[in-house]
Amino acid sequence: MAEPGVIKKLDETVVNRIAAGEVIQRPANALKELLENSLDAKSSNIKVTLKGGGLKLLQIQDDGTGIRKEDLDIVCERFTTSKLREFEDLNSINTFGFRGEALASISHIAHLTITTKTALQPCAYIVSYEDGKPKGLPKPCAGNQGTIISVEDLFYNVATRRKAFKSASEEHSRVADVVGRYAIHNPKVGFALKKHEANTSDIKTNPNSTHVDNIRAVYGNSVARELLEVEGSDDSLKYKMHGLISNVNYSAKKSIFILFINDRLVDSTALRKTIENVYSLYLPKGSHPFVYISLALDPRNVDVNVHPTKHEVHFLHEDIIIDKTQKSIESKLLGANTSRVFYKQCKLPNVDLNLTTAVLEDEVEKEKEKEKTIKAKNLVRTDASSQKIDKFLKTDTNSSSKDISKTEENGYKRREIKLTSVLALKSNVENDCNLAVRDIVANITFVGCIDQNSVLVQHTTNLYFFRLKRLTEELFFQTMLYDFGNFGAIKFKSGLALYDLAMLGLEDPETKWKEEDGKKDMLAETVSQVLASKAEMLLDYFSIEIDNDNKLLSIPLLLDKYMPDITRLPNYILRLACDVDWKQEKPCFEGICRETAKFYCYVDTLNEYEGHDWKWTVEHILVPALKKTLLPPKHFAEDGTMLLLTSLPELYKVFERC
């Protein structure tokens, strides 16, 4: 009969490596522990650098409180921490770390180096560690406040564990997932993740941003634009819930479920399945939502001391809390499902922002001959007599006459302007023009007006939202440049005193006049004198006529059959005098053109002009002018000036799902 084995105490090195394997399972686990330490240190910026997916190098740099020089001797020993003193403290723990095992575990399975500086220390100190012990005394070095922890050759002494990792790219993805989740939950902190010696970051978020901004930075605008905000609370349970969940328009093949409880990244299989079941009523089979949930619970009801990784937690009243969270999400989705809203990113898809030209004659090549058989979802309406959106809307217009008349000299010979400043401004416009965006604008079909500042248009099978005011402001600015010195005139039947116009402008709250700016009458007199002193140049180049009595007689005619909102004339006169740099030629001409364009981009919505209301003017005057002459700058494809709402193929997908 065999004798029982002799029980022996394990060697301390073996014990520590076993413990390390429990806490640090892969680079992503190590990073999670280090990230939480940086957040506990009140960091505002955290930078992570990887090499070989974190197996060769995992470095984290923060600008937190740092580590005292006196504590560097024991900082990597097991069960040393600044966050816990007694067992009872676990009942109200409000920091991420509390066991003091993370750094110790890493030092037993990797080469660990810490560089740190506190606010009170005159310099930084650097120490390397092995098996929880420093390899020498702290050495002074240069460094900013905060801590840099470098972990090299992770699992170098645990060969079986190191060989188990499939690829560096997979480990990099896991680390990126952890960084992205913490970045979303901590928008006040800036996060960055990059590969060693790489010039660009894989993840980059700014400090003091928002949850939605960081979701956009990490997961893209396709997720961020489809989010719904959910809230829930219960005072008796000391429960509070905040979340951002995707609406019924969004679905993905892979589920993204981000859960934080008391600011700690955890997982809850029960909550995950419950939310998936709610979405199964709305999404196609095999599709999944995006869910970010943050729960705040009474710390006394949460047990985080379940597993060394702290990824698993137990909390009281779990069923009730899951039920309340489920009801909040159901209520939000039910309310959002009454109508479907379609948004696209501010940056237009399929637009090459580098496709610019300095030659006006260059145009985008015409599309190739379309297939003879076109599917219904790709049919394009091109008949100008087709119904517009206005057919389904009631209109009510106000008409009144204006004390103005329009004149334009017939047979006037156009003069050529060769001023270097004007040629340079034209060149800037042409160099910044984007041909791909120009092709869209040049081939749109008007659908309808949303309001005086925005319209719907169609291009091929796509429906676009255009911010009309931005587009027409650029149109009139370019008109001012290309018709420089050759304008017709809109003449007033009786002159308008510049002083009176300036006084009216100063009375307008939009001007934001303050007492410290000076007395209104003195300011108005100054405005009148400034413009009167430039009367000859304004008339010669811009058809802005001012007589000897300082009265405004005319303004330029920029677009035939178009009348700007004359009620904004006082503000225009003020800006013309105050916001234009009159000392230098190029800034002066650019300023006059810009301020004039700002004035003309406002459509007169209160009065009819030549028997037509403002909607007719938008459809038959402004939109055709945009199609014909506008050279759109490339930033129009990035700043929301032109938004792709939806397309026929996408609408067909929705109807198939309904």
Short mmCIF file of C-alpha atoms in Angstrom, two decimals, residues 166-500:
data_model
loop_
_atom_site.label_atom_id
_atom_site.label_comp_id
_atom_site.label_asym_id
_atom_site.label_seq_id
_atom_site.Cartn_x
_atom_site.Cartn_y
_atom_site.Cartn_z
CA LYS A 166 -1.72 33.16 -30.25
CA SER A 167 -0.51 36.46 -31.69
CA ALA A 168 0.67 39.93 -30.73
CA SER A 169 -2.12 41.53 -32.75
CA GLU A 170 -4.77 39.69 -30.74
CA GLU A 171 -3.23 40.84 -27.46
CA HIS A 172 -3.03 44.38 -28.82
CA SER A 173 -6.75 44.26 -29.64
CA ARG A 174 -7.56 43.07 -26.13
CA VAL A 175 -5.53 45.90 -24.61
CA ALA A 176 -7.20 48.41 -26.94
CA ASP A 177 -10.60 47.12 -25.81
CA VAL A 178 -9.71 47.76 -22.17
CA VAL A 179 -8.36 51.25 -22.87
CA GLY A 180 -11.43 52.12 -24.96
CA ARG A 181 -13.84 51.04 -22.22
CA TYR A 182 -12.08 53.05 -19.53
CA ALA A 183 -11.87 56.05 -21.88
CA ILE A 184 -15.64 55.94 -22.44
CA HIS A 185 -16.39 55.74 -18.73
CA ASN A 186 -13.86 58.44 -17.76
CA PRO A 187 -14.42 61.32 -20.21
CA LYS A 188 -12.69 63.81 -17.91
CA VAL A 189 -9.42 61.91 -18.40
CA GLY A 190 -7.51 61.90 -21.67
CA PHE A 191 -6.42 58.46 -22.95
CA ALA A 192 -3.96 57.52 -25.66
CA LEU A 193 -2.87 54.12 -26.97
CA LYS A 194 -0.15 53.63 -29.55
CA LYS A 195 2.33 51.04 -30.72
CA HIS A 196 5.97 51.54 -29.83
CA GLU A 197 7.68 53.90 -32.31
CA ALA A 198 4.39 54.49 -34.16
CA ASN A 199 3.60 58.05 -35.25
CA THR A 200 -0.16 57.81 -34.78
CA SER A 201 -2.33 56.65 -31.92
CA ASP A 202 -4.77 53.74 -32.18
CA ILE A 203 -6.97 55.41 -29.57
CA LYS A 204 -6.90 59.09 -28.67
CA THR A 205 -9.41 60.90 -26.45
CA ASN A 206 -9.20 64.38 -25.01
CA PRO A 207 -9.55 65.30 -21.34
CA ASN A 208 -12.81 66.99 -20.30
CA SER A 209 -14.75 65.50 -23.21
CA THR A 210 -18.08 63.61 -23.04
CA HIS A 211 -19.15 59.97 -23.03
CA VAL A 212 -20.54 60.36 -26.57
CA ASP A 213 -17.36 62.03 -27.85
CA ASN A 214 -15.27 59.15 -26.54
CA ILE A 215 -17.62 56.52 -27.95
CA ARG A 216 -17.21 58.27 -31.29
CA ALA A 217 -13.42 58.26 -30.92
CA VAL A 218 -13.24 54.58 -29.94
CA TYR A 219 -16.07 52.90 -31.87
CA GLY A 220 -16.75 55.40 -34.64
CA ASN A 221 -19.55 57.72 -35.61
CA SER A 222 -21.72 54.84 -36.84
CA VAL A 223 -22.29 54.00 -33.17
CA ALA A 224 -22.22 57.51 -31.68
CA ARG A 225 -24.95 58.87 -33.94
CA GLU A 226 -27.42 56.15 -32.95
CA LEU A 227 -27.24 56.49 -29.15
CA LEU A 228 -30.04 56.95 -26.66
CA GLU A 229 -29.47 58.11 -23.10
CA VAL A 230 -31.09 56.10 -20.32
CA GLU A 231 -31.45 56.95 -16.64
CA GLY A 232 -32.79 55.13 -13.60
CA SER A 233 -32.72 55.46 -9.83
CA ASP A 234 -34.15 54.09 -6.60
CA ASP A 235 -33.52 55.93 -3.33
CA SER A 236 -34.44 52.97 -1.14
CA LEU A 237 -31.80 50.77 -2.82
CA LYS A 238 -29.33 53.66 -3.20
CA TYR A 239 -29.25 52.70 -6.87
CA LYS A 240 -28.53 55.04 -9.76
CA MET A 241 -28.12 54.09 -13.38
CA HIS A 242 -26.85 56.05 -16.37
CA GLY A 243 -26.27 54.60 -19.79
CA LEU A 244 -25.94 55.12 -23.52
CA ILE A 245 -27.57 52.45 -25.67
CA SER A 246 -28.01 52.09 -29.41
CA ASN A 247 -31.42 52.72 -30.91
CA VAL A 248 -33.36 50.34 -33.12
CA ASN A 249 -31.65 51.65 -36.27
CA TYR A 250 -28.29 50.25 -35.17
CA SER A 251 -27.26 46.62 -35.19
CA ALA A 252 -23.95 44.80 -35.38
CA LYS A 253 -22.79 41.22 -35.69
CA LYS A 254 -20.78 41.53 -32.48
CA SER A 255 -22.25 42.58 -29.17
CA ILE A 256 -20.60 45.50 -27.35
CA PHE A 257 -21.58 45.44 -23.69
CA ILE A 258 -19.75 47.81 -21.35
CA LEU A 259 -20.68 47.66 -17.66
CA PHE A 260 -19.23 49.68 -14.80
CA ILE A 261 -20.40 49.23 -11.22
CA ASN A 262 -19.19 51.95 -8.89
CA ASP A 263 -16.74 53.01 -11.63
CA ARG A 264 -15.22 49.50 -11.79
CA LEU A 265 -15.19 47.64 -15.12
CA VAL A 266 -17.01 44.34 -14.52
CA ASP A 267 -19.26 41.87 -16.28
CA SER A 268 -22.69 40.55 -15.41
CA THR A 269 -23.93 37.63 -17.47
CA ALA A 270 -27.46 37.99 -16.10
CA LEU A 271 -27.69 41.69 -16.99
CA ARG A 272 -26.13 41.12 -20.39
CA LYS A 273 -28.62 38.38 -21.32
CA THR A 274 -31.54 40.45 -20.04
CA ILE A 275 -30.63 43.41 -22.25
CA GLU A 276 -30.01 41.15 -25.27
CA ASN A 277 -33.52 39.72 -24.80
CA VAL A 278 -35.00 43.22 -24.83
CA TYR A 279 -33.24 44.06 -28.10
CA SER A 280 -34.27 40.78 -29.71
CA LEU A 281 -37.76 42.28 -30.11
CA TYR A 282 -36.39 45.08 -32.30
CA LEU A 283 -33.28 43.83 -34.09
CA PRO A 284 -32.93 41.22 -36.85
CA LYS A 285 -31.88 37.75 -35.81
CA GLY A 286 -28.16 37.50 -35.24
CA SER A 287 -27.78 41.25 -34.68
CA HIS A 288 -26.59 42.88 -31.48
CA PRO A 289 -26.72 46.34 -29.88
CA PHE A 290 -24.17 48.68 -28.33
CA VAL A 291 -24.72 49.08 -24.58
CA TYR A 292 -22.81 51.18 -22.06
CA ILE A 293 -24.21 51.06 -18.51
CA SER A 294 -22.86 52.69 -15.37
CA LEU A 295 -24.40 51.59 -12.05
CA ALA A 296 -23.83 53.40 -8.79
CA LEU A 297 -24.69 51.21 -5.79
CA ASP A 298 -24.23 51.46 -2.05
CA PRO A 299 -20.62 50.24 -1.50
CA ARG A 300 -21.84 48.22 1.49
CA ASN A 301 -24.02 46.17 -0.89
CA VAL A 302 -21.15 45.32 -3.25
CA ASP A 303 -18.51 42.63 -2.69
CA VAL A 304 -15.51 43.22 -4.94
CA ASN A 305 -13.33 40.75 -3.03
CA VAL A 306 -14.47 37.77 -5.08
CA HIS A 307 -11.57 37.15 -7.43
CA PRO A 308 -8.02 38.54 -7.71
CA THR A 309 -8.83 40.15 -11.10
CA LYS A 310 -11.76 42.04 -9.51
CA HIS A 311 -13.65 41.46 -12.79
CA GLU A 312 -16.37 39.60 -10.92
CA VAL A 313 -18.49 41.25 -8.25
CA HIS A 314 -21.44 40.23 -6.11
CA PHE A 315 -24.07 42.70 -5.00
CA LEU A 316 -27.30 42.57 -3.03
CA HIS A 317 -30.75 42.92 -4.64
CA GLU A 318 -29.30 41.80 -7.99
CA ASP A 319 -32.65 40.66 -9.43
CA ILE A 320 -34.41 43.89 -8.50
CA ILE A 321 -31.64 46.08 -9.92
CA ILE A 322 -31.52 44.10 -13.18
CA ASP A 323 -35.31 44.39 -13.45
CA LYS A 324 -35.22 48.16 -12.96
CA THR A 325 -32.45 48.51 -15.53
CA GLN A 326 -34.41 46.38 -17.99
CA LYS A 327 -37.54 48.53 -17.59
CA SER A 328 -35.59 51.74 -18.16
CA ILE A 329 -34.13 50.38 -21.40
CA GLU A 330 -37.48 48.99 -22.57
CA SER A 331 -39.16 52.34 -21.95
CA LYS A 332 -36.48 54.24 -23.89
CA LEU A 333 -36.55 51.86 -26.86
CA LEU A 334 -40.34 51.83 -26.98
CA GLY A 335 -40.44 55.63 -27.11
CA ALA A 336 -37.70 55.83 -29.72
CA ASN A 337 -39.33 53.26 -31.99
CA THR A 338 -42.34 55.45 -32.86
CA SER A 339 -40.30 57.08 -35.61
CA ARG A 340 -37.07 56.18 -37.26
CA VAL A 341 -34.43 58.87 -37.63
CA PHE A 342 -31.55 58.65 -40.04
CA TYR A 343 -28.26 60.46 -39.51
CA LYS A 344 -24.91 60.25 -41.19
CA GLN A 345 -21.52 61.44 -40.15
CA CYS A 346 -20.51 65.07 -40.62
CA LYS A 347 -17.69 63.81 -42.80
CA LEU A 348 -19.35 62.77 -46.04
CA PRO A 349 -18.70 59.13 -46.94
CA ASN A 350 -16.89 58.27 -50.15
CA VAL A 351 -15.47 61.79 -50.44
CA ASP A 352 -11.73 62.12 -51.07
CA LEU A 353 -10.80 65.25 -49.12
CA ASN A 354 -7.50 65.48 -51.00
CA LEU A 355 -9.25 65.84 -54.35
CA THR A 356 -8.61 69.56 -54.82
CA THR A 357 -7.57 71.70 -57.79
CA ALA A 358 -6.31 75.14 -58.64
CA VAL A 359 -7.76 75.08 -62.14
CA LEU A 360 -11.40 76.06 -62.52
CA GLU A 361 -11.83 74.24 -65.82
CA ASP A 362 -11.05 70.88 -64.18
CA GLU A 363 -14.24 68.98 -63.36
CA VAL A 364 -15.00 65.56 -61.99
CA GLU A 365 -15.25 62.91 -64.70
CA LYS A 366 -18.80 61.94 -65.56
CA GLU A 367 -20.14 58.71 -64.19
CA LYS A 368 -19.79 55.64 -66.35
CA GLU A 369 -22.79 54.60 -68.38
CA LYS A 370 -25.27 53.02 -66.01
CA GLU A 371 -26.54 49.51 -66.41
CA LYS A 372 -29.63 49.13 -68.55
CA THR A 373 -31.43 47.23 -65.81
CA ILE A 374 -31.63 49.31 -62.65
CA LYS A 375 -33.05 47.95 -59.44
CA ALA A 376 -35.93 49.87 -57.89
CA LYS A 377 -33.86 50.85 -54.87
CA ASN A 378 -31.36 52.60 -57.19
CA LEU A 379 -33.84 54.62 -59.25
CA VAL A 380 -33.08 58.33 -59.23
CA ARG A 381 -35.74 61.05 -59.61
CA THR A 382 -34.53 63.60 -62.16
CA ASP A 383 -37.78 65.13 -63.43
CA ALA A 384 -37.82 68.78 -62.33
CA SER A 385 -41.62 68.80 -62.39
CA SER A 386 -41.85 66.03 -59.80
CA GLN A 387 -43.60 66.72 -56.54
CA LYS A 388 -41.64 68.63 -53.92
CA ILE A 389 -41.95 68.37 -50.19
CA ASP A 390 -43.92 71.66 -50.13
CA LYS A 391 -46.93 69.92 -51.72
CA PHE A 392 -47.56 68.24 -48.38
CA LEU A 393 -47.07 71.38 -46.27
CA LYS A 394 -49.24 74.44 -45.76
CA THR A 395 -47.60 77.74 -46.60
CA ASP A 396 -48.40 81.23 -45.40
CA THR A 397 -46.53 84.22 -46.78
CA ASN A 398 -46.55 87.90 -45.89
CA SER A 399 -45.99 90.46 -48.60
CA SER A 400 -45.08 94.11 -48.42
CA SER A 401 -43.31 96.55 -50.70
CA LYS A 402 -39.81 97.87 -50.14
CA ASP A 403 -38.58 101.38 -50.75
CA ILE A 404 -35.85 100.06 -53.00
CA SER A 405 -35.36 99.48 -56.69
CA LYS A 406 -32.91 97.34 -58.62
CA THR A 407 -30.76 98.73 -61.40
CA GLU A 408 -28.16 97.14 -63.61
CA GLU A 409 -26.43 98.82 -66.47
CA ASN A 410 -27.04 97.08 -69.80
CA GLY A 411 -24.20 96.68 -72.19
CA TYR A 412 -21.63 97.34 -69.50
CA LYS A 413 -18.19 96.14 -70.48
CA ARG A 414 -16.65 93.98 -67.80
CA ARG A 415 -13.30 95.29 -66.58
CA GLU A 416 -10.42 93.01 -65.68
CA ILE A 417 -9.09 93.28 -62.11
CA LYS A 418 -5.42 92.37 -61.73
CA LEU A 419 -4.88 93.36 -58.10
CA THR A 420 -2.41 90.91 -56.53
CA SER A 421 -4.47 90.69 -53.32
CA VAL A 422 -7.66 89.74 -55.18
CA LEU A 423 -5.83 87.18 -57.34
CA ALA A 424 -4.36 85.62 -54.18
CA LEU A 425 -7.80 85.37 -52.56
CA LYS A 426 -9.19 83.69 -55.68
CA SER A 427 -6.27 81.28 -55.69
CA ASN A 428 -7.00 80.34 -52.07
CA VAL A 429 -10.60 79.51 -52.99
CA GLU A 430 -9.55 77.38 -55.95
CA ASN A 431 -6.86 75.51 -54.04
CA ASP A 432 -9.30 74.68 -51.24
CA CYS A 433 -12.06 73.55 -53.58
CA ASN A 434 -12.87 69.84 -53.33
CA LEU A 435 -13.88 68.27 -56.63
CA ALA A 436 -15.78 65.37 -55.08
CA VAL A 437 -17.95 67.76 -53.04
CA ARG A 438 -18.27 70.02 -56.09
CA ASP A 439 -19.63 67.08 -58.07
CA ILE A 440 -22.30 66.49 -55.42
CA VAL A 441 -23.37 70.15 -55.30
CA ALA A 442 -23.37 70.51 -59.09
CA ASN A 443 -25.72 67.55 -59.60
CA ILE A 444 -28.28 67.90 -56.82
CA THR A 445 -32.05 67.86 -57.23
CA PHE A 446 -33.99 70.16 -54.92
CA VAL A 447 -36.43 68.32 -52.61
CA GLY A 448 -37.71 70.97 -50.21
CA CYS A 449 -37.03 73.61 -47.57
CA ILE A 450 -36.83 72.65 -43.90
CA ASP A 451 -36.49 76.30 -42.86
CA GLN A 452 -34.76 79.41 -44.19
CA ASN A 453 -31.37 78.02 -43.16
CA SER A 454 -31.56 74.42 -44.36
CA VAL A 455 -32.85 72.36 -47.29
CA LEU A 456 -33.17 68.77 -48.42
CA VAL A 457 -31.62 67.77 -51.74
CA GLN A 458 -31.06 64.55 -53.62
CA HIS A 459 -27.91 63.37 -55.39
CA THR A 460 -28.11 60.02 -57.19
CA THR A 461 -29.77 57.67 -54.65
CA ASN A 462 -28.78 59.73 -51.60
CA LEU A 463 -30.79 62.24 -49.59
CA TYR A 464 -28.75 65.13 -48.16
CA PHE A 465 -29.34 67.80 -45.54
CA PHE A 466 -27.68 71.07 -46.60
CA ARG A 467 -27.06 73.95 -44.19
CA LEU A 468 -28.15 76.58 -46.69
CA LYS A 469 -26.85 79.60 -44.78
CA ARG A 470 -23.27 78.27 -44.71
CA LEU A 471 -23.37 77.34 -48.39
CA THR A 472 -24.83 80.66 -49.56
CA GLU A 473 -22.41 82.64 -47.40
CA GLU A 474 -19.53 80.93 -49.21
CA LEU A 475 -21.34 81.43 -52.55
CA PHE A 476 -21.66 85.19 -52.00
CA PHE A 477 -18.07 85.46 -50.74
CA GLN A 478 -16.85 83.84 -53.95
CA THR A 479 -19.19 86.06 -55.99
CA MET A 480 -17.64 89.12 -54.33
CA LEU A 481 -14.19 87.92 -55.40
CA TYR A 482 -14.97 86.84 -58.96
CA ASP A 483 -17.17 89.88 -59.76
CA PHE A 484 -14.79 92.25 -57.97
CA GLY A 485 -15.16 95.74 -59.45
CA ASN A 486 -18.00 94.65 -61.76
CA PHE A 487 -21.11 94.69 -59.60
CA GLY A 488 -24.52 96.00 -60.49
CA ALA A 489 -26.30 97.98 -57.78
CA ILE A 490 -29.38 97.77 -55.61
CA LYS A 491 -30.27 101.45 -55.19
CA PHE A 492 -32.41 102.97 -52.48
CA LYS A 493 -35.01 105.52 -53.61
CA SER A 494 -33.93 107.77 -50.75
CA GLY A 495 -30.56 107.73 -49.04
CA LEU A 496 -30.17 106.03 -45.65
CA ALA A 497 -28.10 107.96 -43.11
CA LEU A 498 -25.09 105.92 -41.96
CA TYR A 499 -25.39 107.43 -38.48
CA ASP A 500 -29.02 106.27 -38.15
#
